[in-house]
Structures are given as structure tokens and as C-alpha cells.
mmCIF file of C-alpha atoms and ligand atoms in Angstrom:
data_model
loop_
_atom_site.group_PDB
_atom_site.id
_atom_site.type_symbol
_atom_site.label_atom_id
_atom_site.label_comp_id
_atom_site.label_asym_id
_atom_site.label_seq_id
_atom_site.Cartn_x
_atom_site.Cartn_y
_atom_site.Cartn_z
ATOM 1 C CA UNK A 1 -91.002 166.903 150.485
ATOM 2 C CA UNK A 2 -92.263 163.329 150.764
ATOM 3 C CA UNK A 3 -94.326 162.631 153.904
ATOM 4 C CA UNK A 4 -92.459 160.733 156.598
ATOM 5 C CA UNK A 5 -93.926 157.269 157.195
ATOM 6 C CA UNK A 6 -93.127 154.900 160.050
ATOM 7 C CA UNK A 7 -93.617 151.273 158.947
ATOM 8 C CA UNK A 8 -93.730 149.265 162.137
ATOM 9 C CA UNK A 9 -92.905 145.807 160.712
ATOM 10 C CA UNK A 10 -91.056 144.276 157.770
ATOM 11 C CA UNK A 11 -93.503 144.193 154.828
ATOM 12 C CA UNK A 12 -93.346 142.231 151.547
ATOM 13 C CA UNK A 13 -90.557 143.533 149.280
ATOM 14 C CA UNK A 14 -92.873 144.872 146.587
ATOM 15 C CA UNK A 15 -94.850 146.815 149.194
ATOM 16 C CA UNK A 16 -91.690 148.303 150.692
ATOM 17 C CA UNK A 17 -90.453 149.238 147.222
ATOM 18 C CA UNK A 18 -93.692 151.075 146.445
ATOM 19 C CA UNK A 19 -93.695 152.806 149.833
ATOM 20 C CA UNK A 20 -90.195 154.139 149.162
ATOM 21 C CA UNK A 21 -91.410 155.860 145.972
ATOM 22 C CA UNK A 22 -93.956 158.112 147.709
ATOM 23 C CA UNK A 23 -92.717 158.310 151.288
ATOM 24 C CA UNK A 24 -89.670 159.063 153.347
ATOM 25 C CA UNK A 25 -89.818 155.682 155.078
ATOM 26 C CA UNK A 26 -88.694 154.950 158.634
ATOM 27 C CA UNK A 27 -88.476 151.144 158.507
ATOM 28 C CA UNK A 28 -88.220 148.613 161.308
ATOM 29 C CA UNK A 29 -85.079 146.878 160.115
ATOM 30 C CA UNK A 30 -85.077 144.161 162.788
ATOM 31 C CA UNK A 31 -88.829 143.439 162.448
ATOM 32 C CA UNK A 32 -88.923 143.238 166.264
ATOM 33 C CA UNK A 33 -92.121 144.088 168.111
ATOM 34 C CA UNK A 34 -92.236 147.624 169.484
ATOM 35 C CA UNK A 35 -93.602 148.323 172.934
ATOM 36 C CA UNK A 36 -95.331 151.612 173.659
ATOM 37 C CA UNK A 37 -92.170 153.565 174.430
ATOM 38 C CA UNK A 38 -90.325 152.263 171.351
ATOM 39 C CA UNK A 39 -93.307 153.058 169.142
ATOM 40 C CA UNK A 40 -93.624 156.572 170.538
ATOM 41 C CA UNK A 41 -89.906 157.202 170.105
ATOM 42 C CA UNK A 42 -89.968 155.941 166.494
ATOM 43 C CA UNK A 43 -93.078 158.017 165.742
ATOM 44 C CA UNK A 44 -91.331 161.287 166.613
ATOM 45 C CA UNK A 45 -91.662 163.627 163.629
ATOM 46 C CA UNK A 46 -93.472 161.189 161.313
ATOM 47 C CA UNK A 47 -96.605 162.176 159.385
ATOM 48 C CA UNK A 48 -98.140 158.735 159.261
ATOM 49 C CA UNK A 49 -97.814 155.228 160.659
ATOM 50 C CA UNK A 50 -98.314 152.026 158.704
ATOM 51 C CA UNK A 51 -99.150 149.680 161.580
ATOM 52 C CA UNK A 52 -100.031 146.001 161.929
ATOM 53 C CA UNK A 53 -102.077 143.877 164.334
ATOM 54 C CA UNK A 54 -99.011 143.456 166.543
ATOM 55 C CA UNK A 55 -98.988 147.166 167.429
ATOM 56 C CA UNK A 56 -101.057 148.027 170.522
ATOM 57 C CA UNK A 57 -102.421 151.444 169.666
ATOM 58 C CA UNK A 58 -104.506 151.780 172.794
ATOM 59 C CA UNK A 59 -105.961 154.990 174.196
ATOM 60 C CA UNK A 60 -102.860 155.955 176.165
ATOM 61 C CA UNK A 61 -100.500 155.327 173.221
ATOM 62 C CA UNK A 62 -102.698 157.334 170.878
ATOM 63 C CA UNK A 63 -103.034 160.145 173.406
ATOM 64 C CA UNK A 64 -99.223 160.320 173.585
ATOM 65 C CA UNK A 65 -98.435 160.127 169.857
ATOM 66 C CA UNK A 66 -96.482 163.115 168.554
ATOM 67 C CA UNK A 67 -98.662 165.875 167.052
ATOM 68 C CA UNK A 68 -97.030 165.263 163.661
ATOM 69 C CA UNK A 69 -98.912 161.944 163.255
ATOM 70 C CA UNK A 70 -102.026 162.523 161.134
ATOM 71 C CA UNK A 71 -102.907 159.043 159.937
ATOM 72 C CA UNK A 72 -102.587 155.413 161.018
ATOM 73 C CA UNK A 73 -102.997 153.023 158.087
ATOM 74 C CA UNK A 74 -103.416 149.521 159.441
ATOM 75 C CA UNK A 75 -102.161 146.535 157.476
ATOM 76 C CA UNK A 76 -105.241 144.551 158.560
ATOM 77 C CA UNK A 77 -108.975 144.414 158.215
ATOM 78 C CA UNK A 78 -109.423 144.161 161.993
ATOM 79 C CA UNK A 79 -108.975 147.374 163.951
ATOM 80 C CA UNK A 80 -109.408 146.047 167.487
ATOM 81 C CA UNK A 81 -105.715 146.821 168.191
ATOM 82 C CA UNK A 82 -106.451 150.520 167.670
ATOM 83 C CA UNK A 83 -108.576 152.640 169.978
ATOM 84 C CA UNK A 84 -110.689 154.332 167.326
ATOM 85 C CA UNK A 85 -112.372 156.677 169.807
ATOM 86 C CA UNK A 86 -108.998 157.919 171.022
ATOM 87 C CA UNK A 87 -107.903 158.446 167.402
ATOM 88 C CA UNK A 88 -111.086 160.407 166.640
ATOM 89 C CA UNK A 89 -110.535 162.516 169.744
ATOM 90 C CA UNK A 90 -107.084 163.479 168.428
ATOM 91 C CA UNK A 91 -108.258 163.925 164.847
ATOM 92 C CA UNK A 92 -106.018 161.074 163.664
ATOM 93 C CA UNK A 93 -107.379 159.279 160.574
ATOM 94 C CA UNK A 94 -107.427 155.457 160.754
ATOM 95 C CA UNK A 95 -107.773 153.120 157.764
ATOM 96 C CA UNK A 96 -107.872 149.329 157.344
ATOM 97 C CA UNK A 97 -107.573 146.844 154.445
ATOM 98 C CA UNK A 98 -110.942 145.184 153.795
ATOM 99 C CA UNK A 99 -111.807 142.979 150.766
ATOM 100 C CA UNK A 100 -108.291 141.924 149.822
ATOM 101 C CA UNK A 101 -107.987 139.250 152.518
ATOM 102 C CA UNK A 102 -111.549 137.927 152.335
ATOM 103 C CA UNK A 103 -110.817 134.893 150.160
ATOM 104 C CA UNK A 104 -107.596 133.905 151.907
ATOM 105 C CA UNK A 105 -109.282 134.046 155.316
ATOM 106 C CA UNK A 106 -112.348 132.150 154.128
ATOM 107 C CA UNK A 107 -110.033 129.468 152.714
ATOM 108 C CA UNK A 108 -108.457 129.055 156.148
ATOM 109 C CA UNK A 109 -111.923 128.763 157.735
ATOM 110 C CA UNK A 110 -112.631 125.821 155.410
ATOM 111 C CA UNK A 111 -109.249 124.323 156.237
ATOM 112 C CA UNK A 112 -110.200 124.554 159.916
ATOM 113 C CA UNK A 113 -113.643 123.034 159.332
ATOM 114 C CA UNK A 114 -112.123 120.109 157.470
ATOM 115 C CA UNK A 115 -109.102 119.775 159.741
ATOM 116 C CA UNK A 116 -111.237 119.741 162.885
ATOM 117 C CA UNK A 117 -113.975 117.512 161.461
ATOM 118 C CA UNK A 118 -111.589 114.938 160.027
ATOM 119 C CA UNK A 119 -109.198 114.729 162.972
ATOM 120 C CA UNK A 120 -106.282 116.113 160.977
ATOM 121 C CA UNK A 121 -104.243 116.975 164.089
ATOM 122 C CA UNK A 122 -104.350 113.378 165.398
ATOM 123 C CA UNK A 123 -103.800 111.983 161.916
ATOM 124 C CA UNK A 124 -100.709 114.091 161.385
ATOM 125 C CA UNK A 125 -99.426 113.150 164.833
ATOM 126 C CA UNK A 126 -99.835 109.435 164.004
ATOM 127 C CA UNK A 127 -97.705 109.883 160.879
ATOM 128 C CA UNK A 128 -95.050 112.023 162.534
ATOM 129 C CA UNK A 129 -94.850 109.848 165.689
ATOM 130 C CA UNK A 130 -94.882 106.656 163.608
ATOM 131 C CA UNK A 131 -97.844 105.311 165.616
ATOM 132 C CA UNK A 132 -100.119 104.545 162.621
ATOM 133 C CA UNK A 133 -100.612 100.810 163.054
ATOM 134 C CA UNK A 134 -102.774 100.084 159.994
ATOM 135 C CA UNK A 135 -105.849 101.137 158.057
ATOM 136 C CA UNK A 136 -108.883 100.174 160.141
ATOM 137 C CA UNK A 137 -112.605 100.251 159.276
ATOM 138 C CA UNK A 138 -113.294 101.966 162.578
ATOM 139 C CA UNK A 139 -110.034 103.875 162.964
ATOM 140 C CA UNK A 140 -109.737 107.666 163.195
ATOM 141 C CA UNK A 141 -113.311 108.374 162.176
ATOM 142 C CA UNK A 142 -114.211 111.976 161.648
ATOM 143 C CA UNK A 143 -117.459 113.797 160.920
ATOM 144 C CA UNK A 144 -118.765 114.631 157.426
ATOM 145 C CA UNK A 145 -119.495 118.208 156.422
ATOM 146 C CA UNK A 146 -122.020 117.197 153.778
ATOM 147 C CA UNK A 147 -125.604 117.879 154.808
ATOM 148 C CA UNK A 148 -124.599 119.499 158.099
ATOM 149 C CA UNK A 149 -125.735 122.910 159.325
ATOM 150 C CA UNK A 150 -122.998 125.532 159.370
ATOM 151 C CA UNK A 151 -123.754 128.447 161.674
ATOM 152 C CA UNK A 152 -121.896 131.606 160.679
ATOM 153 C CA UNK A 153 -121.529 134.156 163.458
ATOM 154 C CA UNK A 154 -121.017 137.434 161.576
ATOM 155 C CA UNK A 155 -122.166 137.490 157.935
ATOM 156 C CA UNK A 156 -119.854 140.219 156.641
ATOM 157 C CA UNK A 157 -117.509 139.830 153.699
ATOM 158 C CA UNK A 158 -115.577 136.909 155.194
ATOM 159 C CA UNK A 159 -118.689 135.189 156.574
ATOM 160 C CA UNK A 160 -120.271 135.341 153.116
ATOM 161 C CA UNK A 161 -117.124 133.930 151.500
ATOM 162 C CA UNK A 162 -117.130 131.070 154.032
ATOM 163 C CA UNK A 163 -120.796 130.422 153.188
ATOM 164 C CA UNK A 164 -120.031 130.265 149.453
ATOM 165 C CA UNK A 165 -117.289 127.713 150.010
ATOM 166 C CA UNK A 166 -119.313 125.672 152.507
ATOM 167 C CA UNK A 167 -122.245 125.415 150.066
ATOM 168 C CA UNK A 168 -119.872 123.645 147.674
ATOM 169 C CA UNK A 169 -119.330 121.070 150.442
ATOM 170 C CA UNK A 170 -123.097 120.520 150.693
ATOM 171 C CA UNK A 171 -123.510 122.385 153.977
ATOM 172 C CA UNK A 172 -126.727 124.173 154.955
ATOM 173 C CA UNK A 173 -126.050 127.779 155.908
ATOM 174 C CA UNK A 174 -127.444 129.479 159.014
ATOM 175 C CA UNK A 175 -126.202 132.829 160.267
ATOM 176 C CA UNK A 176 -126.522 135.480 162.922
ATOM 177 C CA UNK A 177 -125.786 139.071 162.047
ATOM 178 C CA UNK A 178 -127.082 142.495 163.072
ATOM 179 C CA UNK A 179 -129.504 142.231 160.137
ATOM 180 C CA UNK A 180 -130.405 139.818 157.378
ATOM 181 C CA UNK A 181 -127.990 140.048 154.445
ATOM 182 C CA UNK A 182 -129.134 140.609 150.857
ATOM 183 C CA UNK A 183 -128.087 137.777 148.576
ATOM 184 C CA UNK A 184 -128.191 135.211 151.402
ATOM 185 C CA UNK A 185 -131.856 134.310 150.957
ATOM 186 C CA UNK A 186 -131.052 130.585 150.741
ATOM 187 C CA UNK A 187 -129.492 130.772 154.207
ATOM 188 C CA UNK A 188 -131.430 130.884 157.477
ATOM 189 C CA UNK A 189 -131.105 134.172 159.350
ATOM 190 C CA UNK A 190 -131.219 134.035 163.166
ATOM 191 C CA UNK A 191 -132.064 137.188 165.102
ATOM 192 C CA UNK A 192 -130.102 135.985 168.121
ATOM 193 C CA UNK A 193 -126.820 134.203 168.707
ATOM 194 C CA UNK A 194 -128.647 131.736 170.979
ATOM 195 C CA UNK A 195 -130.966 130.731 168.144
ATOM 196 C CA UNK A 196 -128.042 130.325 165.723
ATOM 197 C CA UNK A 197 -126.153 128.128 168.161
ATOM 198 C CA UNK A 198 -129.135 125.854 168.750
ATOM 199 C CA UNK A 199 -129.220 125.215 164.971
ATOM 200 C CA UNK A 200 -125.487 124.773 164.283
ATOM 201 C CA UNK A 201 -123.697 121.444 163.869
ATOM 202 C CA UNK A 202 -120.650 123.536 162.996
ATOM 203 C CA UNK A 203 -120.030 127.119 164.097
ATOM 204 C CA UNK A 204 -117.728 129.480 162.202
ATOM 205 C CA UNK A 205 -116.825 132.675 164.069
ATOM 206 C CA UNK A 206 -116.498 135.528 161.582
ATOM 207 C CA UNK A 207 -117.603 138.612 163.495
ATOM 208 C CA UNK A 208 -115.360 141.534 164.410
ATOM 209 C CA UNK A 209 -114.042 141.788 167.953
ATOM 210 C CA UNK A 210 -116.154 144.519 169.559
ATOM 211 C CA UNK A 211 -117.462 145.322 173.025
ATOM 212 C CA UNK A 212 -120.570 143.269 172.100
ATOM 213 C CA UNK A 213 -118.828 140.172 170.730
ATOM 214 C CA UNK A 214 -115.834 139.912 173.097
ATOM 215 C CA UNK A 215 -116.296 136.849 175.326
ATOM 216 C CA UNK A 216 -119.614 136.038 173.648
ATOM 217 C CA UNK A 217 -118.607 132.423 173.024
ATOM 218 C CA UNK A 218 -118.569 131.333 176.659
ATOM 219 C CA UNK A 219 -119.860 128.539 178.908
ATOM 220 C CA UNK A 220 -123.465 129.653 178.558
ATOM 221 C CA UNK A 221 -123.462 130.081 174.775
ATOM 222 C CA UNK A 222 -121.390 126.953 174.114
ATOM 223 C CA UNK A 223 -123.989 124.953 176.063
ATOM 224 C CA UNK A 224 -126.556 126.017 173.443
ATOM 225 C CA UNK A 225 -124.675 124.162 170.688
ATOM 226 C CA UNK A 226 -125.823 120.600 169.973
ATOM 227 C CA UNK A 227 -123.717 117.872 171.602
ATOM 228 C CA UNK A 228 -120.829 116.971 169.285
ATOM 229 C CA UNK A 229 -120.681 120.347 167.519
ATOM 230 C CA UNK A 230 -117.495 121.739 166.006
ATOM 231 C CA UNK A 231 -116.340 125.362 166.421
ATOM 232 C CA UNK A 232 -113.856 127.180 164.188
ATOM 233 C CA UNK A 233 -112.494 130.689 164.658
ATOM 234 C CA UNK A 234 -110.745 132.858 162.061
ATOM 235 C CA UNK A 235 -111.876 136.173 163.589
ATOM 236 C CA UNK A 236 -110.279 137.069 166.922
ATOM 237 C CA UNK A 237 -109.333 134.985 169.944
ATOM 238 C CA UNK A 238 -111.013 137.294 172.437
ATOM 239 C CA UNK A 239 -114.478 136.457 171.112
ATOM 240 C CA UNK A 240 -113.984 133.106 172.847
ATOM 241 C CA UNK A 241 -113.560 132.319 176.528
ATOM 242 C CA UNK A 242 -110.697 129.796 176.589
ATOM 243 C CA UNK A 243 -111.696 128.111 179.869
ATOM 244 C CA UNK A 244 -115.182 127.447 178.531
ATOM 245 C CA UNK A 245 -113.989 126.226 175.134
ATOM 246 C CA UNK A 246 -111.396 123.901 176.641
ATOM 247 C CA UNK A 247 -113.934 122.544 179.145
ATOM 248 C CA UNK A 248 -116.401 121.829 176.310
ATOM 249 C CA UNK A 249 -113.698 119.955 174.400
ATOM 250 C CA UNK A 250 -112.634 118.000 177.443
ATOM 251 C CA UNK A 251 -116.151 116.877 178.377
ATOM 252 C CA UNK A 252 -116.907 115.961 174.760
ATOM 253 C CA UNK A 253 -119.740 118.469 174.443
ATOM 254 C CA UNK A 254 -117.733 119.788 171.486
ATOM 255 C CA UNK A 255 -116.314 117.144 169.171
ATOM 256 C CA UNK A 256 -113.482 119.371 167.973
ATOM 257 C CA UNK A 257 -112.306 122.910 167.340
ATOM 258 C CA UNK A 258 -110.273 124.580 164.618
ATOM 259 C CA UNK A 259 -108.545 127.772 165.724
ATOM 260 C CA UNK A 260 -106.448 130.227 163.731
ATOM 261 C CA UNK A 261 -106.693 133.040 166.290
ATOM 262 C CA UNK A 262 -106.173 133.075 170.038
ATOM 263 C CA UNK A 263 -106.265 135.177 173.131
ATOM 264 C CA UNK A 264 -102.831 136.605 173.897
ATOM 265 C CA UNK A 265 -101.114 135.551 170.668
ATOM 266 C CA UNK A 266 -98.519 134.084 170.352
ATOM 267 C CA UNK A 267 -98.594 132.984 174.020
ATOM 268 C CA UNK A 268 -101.686 130.845 173.654
ATOM 269 C CA UNK A 269 -103.284 128.908 176.480
ATOM 270 C CA UNK A 270 -100.926 125.879 176.663
ATOM 271 C CA UNK A 271 -103.828 123.486 177.312
ATOM 272 C CA UNK A 272 -104.794 123.746 173.631
ATOM 273 C CA UNK A 273 -101.551 122.006 172.670
ATOM 274 C CA UNK A 274 -102.495 118.897 174.631
ATOM 275 C CA UNK A 275 -105.970 118.471 173.123
ATOM 276 C CA UNK A 276 -106.035 115.905 170.300
ATOM 277 C CA UNK A 277 -109.332 117.334 169.024
ATOM 278 C CA UNK A 278 -107.936 120.844 168.528
ATOM 279 C CA UNK A 279 -106.694 121.677 165.027
ATOM 280 C CA UNK A 280 -104.537 124.771 165.490
ATOM 281 C CA UNK A 281 -102.895 127.270 163.159
ATOM 282 C CA UNK A 282 -100.805 130.381 164.000
ATOM 283 C CA UNK A 283 -103.028 133.222 162.657
ATOM 284 C CA UNK A 284 -102.549 132.316 158.996
ATOM 285 C CA UNK A 285 -105.846 133.778 157.728
ATOM 286 C CA UNK A 286 -104.320 136.352 155.394
ATOM 287 C CA UNK A 287 -100.926 134.688 155.071
ATOM 288 C CA UNK A 288 -100.485 134.217 151.338
ATOM 289 C CA UNK A 289 -97.930 136.144 149.302
ATOM 290 C CA UNK A 290 -100.642 137.550 147.066
ATOM 291 C CA UNK A 291 -102.831 138.635 149.964
ATOM 292 C CA UNK A 292 -100.070 140.242 152.007
ATOM 293 C CA UNK A 293 -98.972 142.193 148.908
ATOM 294 C CA UNK A 294 -102.564 143.299 148.328
ATOM 295 C CA UNK A 295 -102.921 144.347 151.973
ATOM 296 C CA UNK A 296 -99.765 146.424 151.760
ATOM 297 C CA UNK A 297 -100.833 148.086 148.510
ATOM 298 C CA UNK A 298 -104.255 148.821 149.965
ATOM 299 C CA UNK A 299 -102.697 150.456 153.026
ATOM 300 C CA UNK A 300 -100.477 152.527 150.712
ATOM 301 C CA UNK A 301 -103.500 153.502 148.588
ATOM 302 C CA UNK A 302 -105.103 154.869 151.736
ATOM 303 C CA UNK A 303 -101.963 156.789 152.666
ATOM 304 C CA UNK A 304 -101.584 158.151 149.118
ATOM 305 C CA UNK A 305 -105.203 159.321 149.193
ATOM 306 C CA UNK A 306 -104.769 161.056 152.514
ATOM 307 C CA UNK A 307 -101.568 162.866 151.578
ATOM 308 C CA UNK A 308 -103.083 163.891 148.214
ATOM 309 C CA UNK A 309 -105.973 165.542 150.065
ATOM 310 C CA UNK A 310 -108.572 162.850 149.280
ATOM 311 C CA UNK A 311 -110.666 160.863 151.756
ATOM 312 C CA UNK A 312 -109.029 157.421 152.032
ATOM 313 C CA UNK A 313 -111.435 154.756 150.762
ATOM 314 C CA UNK A 314 -111.013 152.589 153.864
ATOM 315 C CA UNK A 315 -111.332 155.265 156.509
ATOM 316 C CA UNK A 316 -112.712 153.784 159.742
ATOM 317 C CA UNK A 317 -112.001 156.755 162.025
HETATM 318 C C1 LIG B 1 -106.580 141.136 159.944
HETATM 319 O O1 LIG B 1 -106.291 141.667 158.866
HETATM 320 O O2 LIG B 1 -107.302 141.671 160.780
HETATM 321 C C2 LIG B 1 -105.997 139.786 160.209
HETATM 322 O O3 LIG B 1 -106.309 139.279 161.415
HETATM 323 C C3 LIG B 1 -104.509 139.780 159.966
HETATM 324 O O4 LIG B 1 -104.436 139.317 158.704
#
């Protein structure tokens, strides 16, 4: 008998078609978000759950999952929506989807760097509102990337892909990571976040959301950035303190920000919408057809491995 698999959201057609070959699929036909009680009810009797970042698999949800659930395969590289300790305590396997979204997410980081540095939000508003008076030698001036220092906070797969792209724009790479990364010898490694920030004209946040990084971009750390710096975030919103970031933008300490991720998505802090120097995207990091297919296939690979008695390649708990 095929294992029973709850798929919590609508997935790309090709992924759903493949899932139906190996699994007895319980789909979410409306694609609506499930709260804890809906998730628990839908999980009754299933062997595995293919979950996404919109599912809150916190300690109490995991503790209450039916005993039939043996594996949670997340359709994401980030696992901050899943309490891994709670899963370990119940012997539930957890997997993620690394690698396949690295390039797409790094592309969005570059879009944010350029969009923030070149005032794309105000420029687009001038076109849409029909307020573009004329081309002016001193009008709508942005900041060049060329020759500037890009600080990368978190030099994992995505951080390294951002670095590769930024080098092509003539940027000088600095980074802070738990340890220096092999292959990044032409970049400057900083032992501390404070040191990285003091040497960053641009900051790209690429670390995972963990107990150590959550809230680490705050009033104190932002003050360490040079005046006029630009911050972009493609990692997780909770690494940033919104009050501090918005205050830095309002005072002009930061010239601009580019954000693809937010606290409390999709109900973002409404003040961001009013800031002309904020270039904002709705969590599009992995949102290409190719990448979302690859994420789905990777999650299914992990499930196939588990149900065939192999260790899933992307096991994180
Ligand atoms: C992830 O995979 O963690 C992204 O945030 C969603 O694409």
C-alpha cells in the first residue's frame, strides 16, 4: 500500500503528478492556510507531511501530531517554522530542500541591492503616478554598487552565490560566518558581526533564523553600519528588528533597504509601505517555476528515500 501523504498547500502540477505516483495523497484543494487544529485533523492517519513555510509546526503542534506521522518533508530550505527539537523528541524525521533554490534566492538579493541602491521604488512610483517631470542631471540619484564593500551576514550556499554575483558588479566582498569559508579567500572574513558591519557599505542578510541570529540586526548593530549604508534581506524577517530598521531609514542613517522577507508575513509592518527608500518584494526568493518544481522534487526525493528505508539526503532532524 502506498504511504499516505498530507500535502499542506497546492504545489506545482508536475510535483503533484509525481507525488500521486508514489503516495496516497491527501491534498489541500483550496490551498487555504491551515491553523493548528485543521492541520492536526488533516494529519490523522497519514504517514508523512509535505509542509511549507506557511505551516507553523511548533512544539505543541508536533507534540500533538498523530502517531502515524513519521516524517515531515519541508518544501523549503529554512526550517525555522518547525520545532526540530520537538520533532527529534517524537522521533519524527524532518527534511528540507537545500541547493535547489540557491541561485533563485541569490538573484533576488541582487535585485534588492540594485533596486534599493538605484531608488527603483520611487522611480516606479513616478512612472505609475505620472509625476516624472523630466530627465534631470541631479534627479533621482542613486548609489553605485561598483567598488563598494558588500558585507554578507551568513556565508552559506546562498551567501556564496550572492558573493559570486556581486563580484561581477565590481563589489568587494566581506563576510561574517561561524568560520572562514574555503574558496572565499579573496573575501575578507570578520570574526564578529560588529566588525563586518563597520566595514559594509551594503549589508546582505543571508544567515538562517536561529536563536543566535533572531533580532541580531537591531538599533545597536545598525548603528555600527557606516552612515548611508544599504541593507537587504532575503533570509528571514525575524533577524531584523523592524522598529530599529525603520528608525534608521527615517533618520537617514540608512540610505535604503531592500526586503524580500518580513516579520509576520504577509501582515508586514505598514510603515514600510510609506517609506520611499524601501524596495519591497513579497518573499519571492525561490519563486521561479523551475525552482519551485525542483523544491517539490527534492522534497519527494526525501520522502521516497525515507519510505524505501534509506536515510533522506536532506535530513535535518
Ligand atoms: C525557504 O525555502 O526557506 C524560502 O524562504 C521559501 O522559498
